[in-house]
mmCIF file of C-alpha atoms in Angstrom:
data_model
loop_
_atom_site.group_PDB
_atom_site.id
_atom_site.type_symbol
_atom_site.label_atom_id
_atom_site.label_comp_id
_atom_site.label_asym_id
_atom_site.label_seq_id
_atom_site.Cartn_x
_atom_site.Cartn_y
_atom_site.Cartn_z
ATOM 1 C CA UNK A 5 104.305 104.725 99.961
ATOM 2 C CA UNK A 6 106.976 102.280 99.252
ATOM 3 C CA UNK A 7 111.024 103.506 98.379
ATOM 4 C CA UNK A 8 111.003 101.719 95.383
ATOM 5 C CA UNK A 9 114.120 102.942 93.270
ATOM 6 C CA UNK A 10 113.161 102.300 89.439
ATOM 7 C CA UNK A 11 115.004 101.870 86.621
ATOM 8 C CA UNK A 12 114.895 104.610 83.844
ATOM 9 C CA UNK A 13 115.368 103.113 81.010
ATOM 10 C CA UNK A 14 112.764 100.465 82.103
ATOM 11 C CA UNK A 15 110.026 103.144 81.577
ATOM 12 C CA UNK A 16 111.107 105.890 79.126
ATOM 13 C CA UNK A 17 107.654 107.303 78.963
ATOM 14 C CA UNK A 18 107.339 108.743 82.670
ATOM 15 C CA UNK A 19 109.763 110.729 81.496
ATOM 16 C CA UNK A 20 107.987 113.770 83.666
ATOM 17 C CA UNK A 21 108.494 111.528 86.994
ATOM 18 C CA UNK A 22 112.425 111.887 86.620
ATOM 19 C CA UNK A 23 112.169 115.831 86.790
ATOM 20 C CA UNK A 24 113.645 117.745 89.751
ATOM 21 C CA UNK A 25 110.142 119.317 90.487
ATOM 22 C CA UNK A 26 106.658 119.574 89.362
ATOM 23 C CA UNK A 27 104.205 122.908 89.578
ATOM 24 C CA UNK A 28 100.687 122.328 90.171
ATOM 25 C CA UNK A 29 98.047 125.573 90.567
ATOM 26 C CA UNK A 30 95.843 124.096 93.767
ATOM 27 C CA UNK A 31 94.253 125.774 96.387
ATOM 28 C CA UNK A 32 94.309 129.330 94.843
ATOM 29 C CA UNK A 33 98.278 128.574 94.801
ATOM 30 C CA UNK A 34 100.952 128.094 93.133
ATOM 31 C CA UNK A 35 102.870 124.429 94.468
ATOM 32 C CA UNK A 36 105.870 123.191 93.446
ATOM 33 C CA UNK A 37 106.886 119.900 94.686
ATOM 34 C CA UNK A 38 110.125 118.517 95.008
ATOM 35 C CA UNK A 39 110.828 115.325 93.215
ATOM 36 C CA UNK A 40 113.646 112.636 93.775
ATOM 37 C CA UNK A 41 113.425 109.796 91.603
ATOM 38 C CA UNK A 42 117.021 107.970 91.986
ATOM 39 C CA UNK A 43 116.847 108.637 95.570
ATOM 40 C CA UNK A 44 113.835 107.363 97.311
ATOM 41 C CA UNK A 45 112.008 105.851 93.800
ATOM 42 C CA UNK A 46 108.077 106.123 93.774
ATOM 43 C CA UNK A 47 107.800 107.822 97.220
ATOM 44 C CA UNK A 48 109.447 111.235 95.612
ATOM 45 C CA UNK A 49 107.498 111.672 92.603
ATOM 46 C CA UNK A 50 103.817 113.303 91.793
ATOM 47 C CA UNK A 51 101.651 110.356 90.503
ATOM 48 C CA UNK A 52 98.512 111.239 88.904
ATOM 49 C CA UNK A 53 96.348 109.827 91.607
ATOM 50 C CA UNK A 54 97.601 112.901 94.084
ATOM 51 C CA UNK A 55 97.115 115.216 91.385
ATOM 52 C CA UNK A 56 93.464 113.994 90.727
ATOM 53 C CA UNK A 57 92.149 113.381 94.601
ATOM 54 C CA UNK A 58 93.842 117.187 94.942
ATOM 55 C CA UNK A 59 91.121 118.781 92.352
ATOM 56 C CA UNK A 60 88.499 116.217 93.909
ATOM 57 C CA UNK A 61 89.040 118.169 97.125
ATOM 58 C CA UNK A 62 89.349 121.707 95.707
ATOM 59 C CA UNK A 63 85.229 120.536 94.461
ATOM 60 C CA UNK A 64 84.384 121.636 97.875
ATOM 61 C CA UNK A 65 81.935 118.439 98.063
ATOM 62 C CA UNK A 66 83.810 117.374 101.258
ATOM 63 C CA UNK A 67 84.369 120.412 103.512
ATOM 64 C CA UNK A 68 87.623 120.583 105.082
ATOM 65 C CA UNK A 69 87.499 123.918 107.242
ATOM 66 C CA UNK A 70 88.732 122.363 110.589
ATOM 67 C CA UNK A 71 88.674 118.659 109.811
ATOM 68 C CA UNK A 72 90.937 116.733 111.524
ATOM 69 C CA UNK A 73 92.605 114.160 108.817
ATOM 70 C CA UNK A 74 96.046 112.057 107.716
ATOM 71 C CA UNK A 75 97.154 111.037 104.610
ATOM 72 C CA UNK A 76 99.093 107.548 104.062
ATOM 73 C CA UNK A 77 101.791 107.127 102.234
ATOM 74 C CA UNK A 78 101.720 110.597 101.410
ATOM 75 C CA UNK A 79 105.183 110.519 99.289
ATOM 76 C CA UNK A 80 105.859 114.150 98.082
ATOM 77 C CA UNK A 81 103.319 115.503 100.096
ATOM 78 C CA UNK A 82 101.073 117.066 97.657
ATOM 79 C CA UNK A 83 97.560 115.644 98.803
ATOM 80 C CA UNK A 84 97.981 116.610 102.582
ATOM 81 C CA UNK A 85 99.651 120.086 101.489
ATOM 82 C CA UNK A 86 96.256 120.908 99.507
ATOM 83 C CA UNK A 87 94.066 119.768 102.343
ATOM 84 C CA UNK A 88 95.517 121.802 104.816
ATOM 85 C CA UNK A 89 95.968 125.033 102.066
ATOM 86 C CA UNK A 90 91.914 124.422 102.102
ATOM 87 C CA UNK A 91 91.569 124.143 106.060
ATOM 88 C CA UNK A 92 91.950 120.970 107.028
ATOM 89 C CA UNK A 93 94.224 119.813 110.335
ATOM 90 C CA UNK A 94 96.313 117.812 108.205
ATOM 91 C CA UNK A 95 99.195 114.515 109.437
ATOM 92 C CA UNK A 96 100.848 113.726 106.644
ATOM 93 C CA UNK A 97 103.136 110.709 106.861
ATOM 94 C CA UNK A 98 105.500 108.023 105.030
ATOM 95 C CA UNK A 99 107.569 105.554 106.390
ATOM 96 C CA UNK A 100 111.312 107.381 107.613
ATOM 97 C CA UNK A 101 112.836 107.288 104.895
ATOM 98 C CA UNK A 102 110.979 109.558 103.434
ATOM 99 C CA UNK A 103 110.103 112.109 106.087
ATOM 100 C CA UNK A 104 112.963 114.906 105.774
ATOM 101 C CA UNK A 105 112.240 115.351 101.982
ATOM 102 C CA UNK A 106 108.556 115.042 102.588
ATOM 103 C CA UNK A 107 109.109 118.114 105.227
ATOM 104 C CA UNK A 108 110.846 120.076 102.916
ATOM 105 C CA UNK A 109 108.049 119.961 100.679
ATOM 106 C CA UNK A 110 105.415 120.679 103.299
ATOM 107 C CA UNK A 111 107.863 123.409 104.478
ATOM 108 C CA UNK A 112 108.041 124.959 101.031
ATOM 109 C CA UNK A 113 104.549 124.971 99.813
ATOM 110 C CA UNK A 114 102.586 125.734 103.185
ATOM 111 C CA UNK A 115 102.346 129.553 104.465
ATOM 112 C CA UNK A 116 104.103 129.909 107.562
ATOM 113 C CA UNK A 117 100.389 130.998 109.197
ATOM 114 C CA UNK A 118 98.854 127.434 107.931
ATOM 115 C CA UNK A 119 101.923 125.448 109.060
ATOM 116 C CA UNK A 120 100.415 124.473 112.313
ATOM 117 C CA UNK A 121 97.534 123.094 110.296
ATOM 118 C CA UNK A 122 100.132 120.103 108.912
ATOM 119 C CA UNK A 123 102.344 117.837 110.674
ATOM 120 C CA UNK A 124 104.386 115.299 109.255
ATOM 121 C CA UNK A 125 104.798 112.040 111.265
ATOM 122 C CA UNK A 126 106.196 109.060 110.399
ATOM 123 C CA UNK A 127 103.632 106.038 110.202
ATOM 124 C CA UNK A 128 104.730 102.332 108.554
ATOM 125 C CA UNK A 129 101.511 100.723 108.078
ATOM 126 C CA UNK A 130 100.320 98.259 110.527
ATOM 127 C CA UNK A 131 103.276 99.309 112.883
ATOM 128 C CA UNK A 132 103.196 101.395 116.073
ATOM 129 C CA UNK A 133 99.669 102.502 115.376
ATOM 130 C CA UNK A 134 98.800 102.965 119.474
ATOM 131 C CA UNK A 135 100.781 106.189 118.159
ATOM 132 C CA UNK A 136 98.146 107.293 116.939
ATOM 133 C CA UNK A 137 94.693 107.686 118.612
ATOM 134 C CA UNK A 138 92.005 104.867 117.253
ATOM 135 C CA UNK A 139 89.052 106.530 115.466
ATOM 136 C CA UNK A 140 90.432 110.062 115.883
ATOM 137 C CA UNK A 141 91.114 110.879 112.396
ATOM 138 C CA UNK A 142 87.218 112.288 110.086
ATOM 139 C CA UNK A 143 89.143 112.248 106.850
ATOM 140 C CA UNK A 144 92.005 109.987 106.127
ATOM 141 C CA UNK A 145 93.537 110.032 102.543
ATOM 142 C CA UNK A 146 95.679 108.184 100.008
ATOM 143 C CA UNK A 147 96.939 108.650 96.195
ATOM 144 C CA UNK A 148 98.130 105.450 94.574
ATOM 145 C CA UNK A 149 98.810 103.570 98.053
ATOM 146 C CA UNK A 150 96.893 100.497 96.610
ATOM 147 C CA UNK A 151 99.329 98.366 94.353
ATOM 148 C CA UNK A 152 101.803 96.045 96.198
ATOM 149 C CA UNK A 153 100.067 93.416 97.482
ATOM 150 C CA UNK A 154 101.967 92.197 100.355
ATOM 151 C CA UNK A 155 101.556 95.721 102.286
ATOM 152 C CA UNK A 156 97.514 95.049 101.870
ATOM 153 C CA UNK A 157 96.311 93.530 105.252
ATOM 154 C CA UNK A 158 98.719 96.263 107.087
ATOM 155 C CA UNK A 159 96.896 99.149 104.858
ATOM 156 C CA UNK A 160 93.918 97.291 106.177
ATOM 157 C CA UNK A 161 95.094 96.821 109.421
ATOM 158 C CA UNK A 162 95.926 100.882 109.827
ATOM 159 C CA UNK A 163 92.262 102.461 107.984
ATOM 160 C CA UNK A 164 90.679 100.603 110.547
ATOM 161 C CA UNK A 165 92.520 101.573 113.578
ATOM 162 C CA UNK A 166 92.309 105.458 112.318
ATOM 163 C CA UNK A 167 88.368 105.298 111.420
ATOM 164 C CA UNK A 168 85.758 105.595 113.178
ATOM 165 C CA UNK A 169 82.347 105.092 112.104
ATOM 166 C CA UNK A 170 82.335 109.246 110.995
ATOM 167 C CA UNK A 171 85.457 108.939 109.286
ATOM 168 C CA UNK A 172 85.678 109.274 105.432
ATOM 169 C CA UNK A 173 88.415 107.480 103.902
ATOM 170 C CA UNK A 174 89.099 108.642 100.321
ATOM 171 C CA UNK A 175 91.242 106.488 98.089
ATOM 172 C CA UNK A 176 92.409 107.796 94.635
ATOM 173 C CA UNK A 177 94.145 104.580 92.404
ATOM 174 C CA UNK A 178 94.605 103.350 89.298
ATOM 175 C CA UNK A 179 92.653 100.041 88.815
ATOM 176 C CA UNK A 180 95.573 98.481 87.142
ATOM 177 C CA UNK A 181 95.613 94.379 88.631
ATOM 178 C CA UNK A 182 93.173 91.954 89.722
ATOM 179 C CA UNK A 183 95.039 92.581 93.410
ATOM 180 C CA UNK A 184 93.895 95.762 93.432
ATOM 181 C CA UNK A 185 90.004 95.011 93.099
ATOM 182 C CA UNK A 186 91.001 92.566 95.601
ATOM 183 C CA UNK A 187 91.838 95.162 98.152
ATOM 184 C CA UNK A 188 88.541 96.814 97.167
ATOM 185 C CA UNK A 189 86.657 93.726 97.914
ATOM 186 C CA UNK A 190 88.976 92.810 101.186
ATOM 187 C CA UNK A 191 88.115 96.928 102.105
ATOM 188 C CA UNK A 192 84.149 96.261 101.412
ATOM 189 C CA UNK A 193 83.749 93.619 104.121
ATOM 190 C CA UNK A 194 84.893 96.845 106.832
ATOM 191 C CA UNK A 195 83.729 99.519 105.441
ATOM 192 C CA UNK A 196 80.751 101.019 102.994
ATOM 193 C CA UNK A 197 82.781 101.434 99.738
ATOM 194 C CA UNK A 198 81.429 103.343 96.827
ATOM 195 C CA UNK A 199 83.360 105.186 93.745
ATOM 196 C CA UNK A 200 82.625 108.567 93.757
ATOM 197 C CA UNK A 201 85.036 110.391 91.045
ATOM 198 C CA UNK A 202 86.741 108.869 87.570
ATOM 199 C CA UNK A 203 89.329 110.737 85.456
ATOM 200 C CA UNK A 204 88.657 109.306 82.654
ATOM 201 C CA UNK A 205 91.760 111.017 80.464
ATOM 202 C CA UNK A 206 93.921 110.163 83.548
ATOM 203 C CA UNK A 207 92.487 106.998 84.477
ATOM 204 C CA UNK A 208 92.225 107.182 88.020
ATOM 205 C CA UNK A 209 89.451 106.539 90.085
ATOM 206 C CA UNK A 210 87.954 107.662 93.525
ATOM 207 C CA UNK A 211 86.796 105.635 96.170
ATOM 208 C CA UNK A 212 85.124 106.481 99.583
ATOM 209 C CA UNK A 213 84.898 104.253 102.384
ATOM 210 C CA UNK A 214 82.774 104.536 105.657
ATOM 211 C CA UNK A 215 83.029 102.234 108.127
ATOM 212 C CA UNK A 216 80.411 99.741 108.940
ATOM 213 C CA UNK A 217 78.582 100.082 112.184
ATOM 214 C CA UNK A 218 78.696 96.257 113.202
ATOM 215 C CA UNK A 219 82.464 95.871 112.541
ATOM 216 C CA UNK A 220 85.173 95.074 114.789
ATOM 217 C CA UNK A 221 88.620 96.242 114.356
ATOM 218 C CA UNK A 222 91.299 93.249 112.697
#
């Protein structure tokens, strides 16, 4: 996720975002997340895309017991936290800016007996990805990583090199430009893309992506 500081006053009615934490009941427990607006901008706050890809997975229709799976851009941390509080094997990363308050939250939320199940790593899209194992990844995951344009063929670049044709990518967004259908489209010529949850009072929507079997990585 991008360190984007914002300005306040510029948008009075996220209000909530500008708190010093948020609690969320997720997993069968009780979460509360860290949040540093002036600091580190959009990467330290709970956007409602995390918050609605976290009760997508608590649906059970993916099973996580054991999966092996990273989330981009994870920001506060609360998507990969909930994956590995249901059982996945969880690396949850940001770019390094990020990464000691992203720990603290993973440290704070995550049962001491679990914490082997998530590791935080930093990852800048498109960057150092022989870091990471091509293919080696069955779930990757991402809340509201779809909306600056110019980090698009590096978002690209990396949910190729971490699928294989098993993985399942889940992307939870907010359709809110033309840019963003864009990336859709752009995603659909890789990978089998199909929406697969909508929040209608929240307005976010859920996308899954499978790999196709005749591609070839960018």
């Amino acid at each position: 996720m991008a360190l984007v500081p914002y300005n306040e006053t510029l948008v009075p009615s996220l209000s909530k975002l500008h708190e010093s934490s948020a609690e969320f009941d997720l997993a069968n427990h009780r979460i509360r997340i860290s949040q540093n607006w002036n600091q580190l901008g959009v990467a330290a706050v709970v956007w409602d895309a995390a918050v609605v890809l976290c009760m997508f997975l608590e649906m059970g229709t993916i099973d996580l017991k054991g999966k092996r799976a990273i989330e981009l851009g994870a920001g506060t941390g609360l998507v990969g936290i909930v994956a590995a509080l249901l059982g996945a094997k969880v690396t949850i990363t940001d770019r390094k800016p990020a990464l000691e308050f992203l720990a603290a939250n993973v440290q704070e939320n995550i049962p001491p007996s679990q914490r082997p199940s998530a590791q935080v790593s930093e990852l800048t899209w498109g960057e150092n990805l022989d870091l990471y194992p091509p293919g080696s990844y069955e779930l990757v995951l991402g809340a509201d990583i779809v909306y600056l344009e110019e980090t698009f063929p590096a978002l690209l670049k990396t949910i190729e090199h971490l699928s294989s044709e098993n993985t399942v990518v889940l992307l939870s967004c907010r359709i809110r430009y033309e840019r963003d259908e864009r990336f859709l489209m752009d995603l659909s010529r890789r990978f089998s893309v199909e929406e697969v949850h909508y929040d209608s009072e929240r307005d976010v929507h859920i996308y899954r992506a499978v790999k196709n079997t005749n591609n070839t990585e960018l």
